[in-house]
Amino acid sequence: MKAIKIGNLAVAVPIIQGGMGVGISLSGLASAVANEGGIGVISSAGLGLLYKDFSENYLEASIHGLQEEIRKARDKTLGVIGVNVMVAMTNFVDMVKTSISEKVDIIITGAGLPLDLPSFLTKGSNTKLVPIVSSARAARIICEKWKANYNYLPDAVIVEGPKAGGHLGFKEEQIGDNNFSLEKLVPEIVSELKLFEEKYNTTIPLFAAGGIYTGEDINNIMKLGAAGVQMGTRFVTTNECDASQGFKQAFLDADEKDIEIIKSPVGMPGRAIFSNFIQKVRDGKKQPKKCPFKCIKTCDIDKSPYCIIIALVNALKGNFEHGFAFAGSNAFRATKISSVKEIFQSLKKEYKESK
Ligand SMILES: Cc1cc2nc3c(=O)[nH]c(=O)nc-3n(C[C@H](O)[C@H](O)[C@H](O)COP(=O)(O)O)c2cc1C
């Protein structure tokens, strides 16, 4: 796998570890990936809950938590560190501004179109801006709006296809439809980005995500034009992953049939490992009693069957009576816990062998 540049940022191995909230990818996993030459990504979702001892004020605790995680990661690695921020989060702007003031290398946005993201860059800032999209249309809208309003183009783009874990940028009926497969989307988005690259004499590398599990998968998607990949699921079953043993065990225990599409209160479908909690929600047994943090812009507590942030924190701790684990379509393939170093070694070997 060849080294790659994102603007002036050198990345030794073109693998981004996808940001995984709540608390699944923090400084531990991100720094381990960065130490192997990939891009390690801290999830900024729900940090206010994980750092509630610092302040009962969710917004304050979130800012403090992100500062702490970035600093801890920097202490453990000289490699490339990014932060994942979801556009749908009510504290999106806080998390973006904190990432920039802490000088993270990259901000990666998911769950929505980050149309005003470049407006938060400060003078002299070197933080790269990388949106996640699910269509060529979304990539085009972001490029056009950023260029027109801020004279800025994305430093790279990530396309997340329907096999990814977590929230999916597709309608439920599109998820199994081959017209929306990652293999279909990659060439479409490469052509779209090429128009901007040629017009403005720049490069916008495309990273592909969703269902990439082996080095052979990486090779296959790169043949379709991707410059690199983003992977989430494969990094969950590592020693360095910041989740509890119980969360990782859910991945080891899962069969293919346990990985399901669920409706999330965020208003998007999501892919997760079936749990007793999910069954209770389907049976109509779960009702949120209150909305303590108003963490997601699009979540309406009166209509939501549960509070997603609390469900995800419960899952982080391994409590699947009151939570569920997001997981990619390949989550059933893990058979043991490995080190991040071992994962990189096997990805490189598989990649080479499939050449
Ligand atoms: C447990 C879990 C949590 C995730 N949380 C987030 C998140 O907070 N923000 C985001 O943009 N993507 C999130 N994702 C998506 C990943 O960053 C990544 O793009 C995706 O998992 C790639 O597909 P793969 O799991 O098949 O490799 C999550 C995925 C998983 C498995």
Coordinates of C-alpha atoms and ligand atoms in Angstrom, one line a residue, residues 16-25 41 43-45 84-86 89 108-111 132 158-161 163-168 208-213 230-236 247 251 271 312 324-331, ligand 1:
I16 CA -8.4 5.6 8.1
Q17 CA -9.8 4.0 11.3
G18 CA -13.4 5.2 11.3
G19 CA -14.5 7.3 14.2
M20 CA -16.8 5.1 16.4
G21 CA -19.1 6.5 19.1
V22 CA -19.9 6.5 21.8
G23 CA -16.5 5.9 23.3
I24 CA -15.5 3.0 21.0
S25 CA -12.6 4.9 19.3
V41 CA -9.7 8.9 14.6
S43 CA -15.1 9.9 18.1
S44 CA -16.4 13.1 19.6
A45 CA -19.9 11.7 20.1
N84 CA -15.0 12.4 13.9
V85 CA -17.8 14.9 14.4
M86 CA -21.4 14.2 13.4
M89 CA -24.9 16.5 16.9
I108 CA -14.0 14.0 9.5
T109 CA -17.7 14.7 9.5
G110 CA -20.5 12.2 9.3
A111 CA -24.3 12.1 9.5
I132 CA -18.2 11.6 4.6
I158 CA -14.9 9.5 2.3
V159 CA -17.7 7.6 0.7
E160 CA -19.5 5.3 3.1
G161 CA -21.5 2.6 1.4
K163 CA -22.4 -2.2 4.4
A164 CA -21.0 0.1 7.1
G165 CA -21.7 0.0 10.8
G166 CA -23.4 2.8 12.6
H167 CA -25.9 5.2 10.9
L168 CA -26.3 4.9 7.2
A208 CA -14.0 4.1 0.6
A209 CA -15.8 2.8 3.7
G210 CA -18.3 0.1 4.5
G211 CA -17.6 -3.6 4.4
I212 CA -13.9 -3.3 3.9
Y213 CA -12.4 -6.1 6.0
Q230 CA -11.8 3.8 6.1
M231 CA -12.5 0.8 8.3
G232 CA -14.4 0.6 11.5
T233 CA -15.6 -3.0 12.3
R234 CA -12.2 -4.6 11.9
F235 CA -10.7 -2.4 14.6
V236 CA -13.3 -3.1 17.2
F247 CA -18.7 -4.9 23.7
F251 CA -18.6 -8.9 18.0
R271 CA -26.6 -1.4 11.3
L312 CA -24.8 3.5 23.2
F324 CA -26.9 -2.2 21.4
A325 CA -23.7 -2.3 19.5
F326 CA -23.4 -0.7 16.1
A327 CA -21.5 -2.9 13.7
G328 CA -20.6 -3.3 10.0
S329 CA -22.0 -6.2 7.9
N330 CA -18.7 -8.1 8.4
A331 CA -18.8 -8.0 12.2
Ligands
LIG1 C1 -19.5 0.8 16.7 C2 -19.5 1.8 15.6 C3 -19.7 3.1 15.8 C4 -19.7 4.1 14.8 N1 -19.8 5.4 15.1 C5 -19.7 6.3 14.2 C6 -19.7 7.7 14.5 O1 -19.9 8.1 15.7 N2 -19.6 8.6 13.5 C7 -19.4 8.3 12.2 O2 -19.3 9.1 11.3 N3 -19.4 6.9 11.9 C8 -19.5 6.0 12.8 N4 -19.3 4.7 12.5 C9 -19.0 4.3 11.1 C10 -17.4 4.1 11.0 O3 -16.7 5.2 11.2 C11 -17.0 3.5 9.6 O4 -17.2 4.4 8.6 C12 -17.8 2.2 9.3 O5 -17.8 1.4 10.4 C13 -17.1 1.6 8.1 O6 -17.6 0.3 7.8 P1 -17.0 -1.1 8.4 O7 -17.4 -1.1 9.8 O8 -17.7 -2.1 7.6 O9 -15.5 -1.0 8.3 C14 -19.4 3.7 13.5 C15 -19.2 2.3 13.2 C16 -19.2 1.4 14.2 C17 -19.0 -0.1 13.9

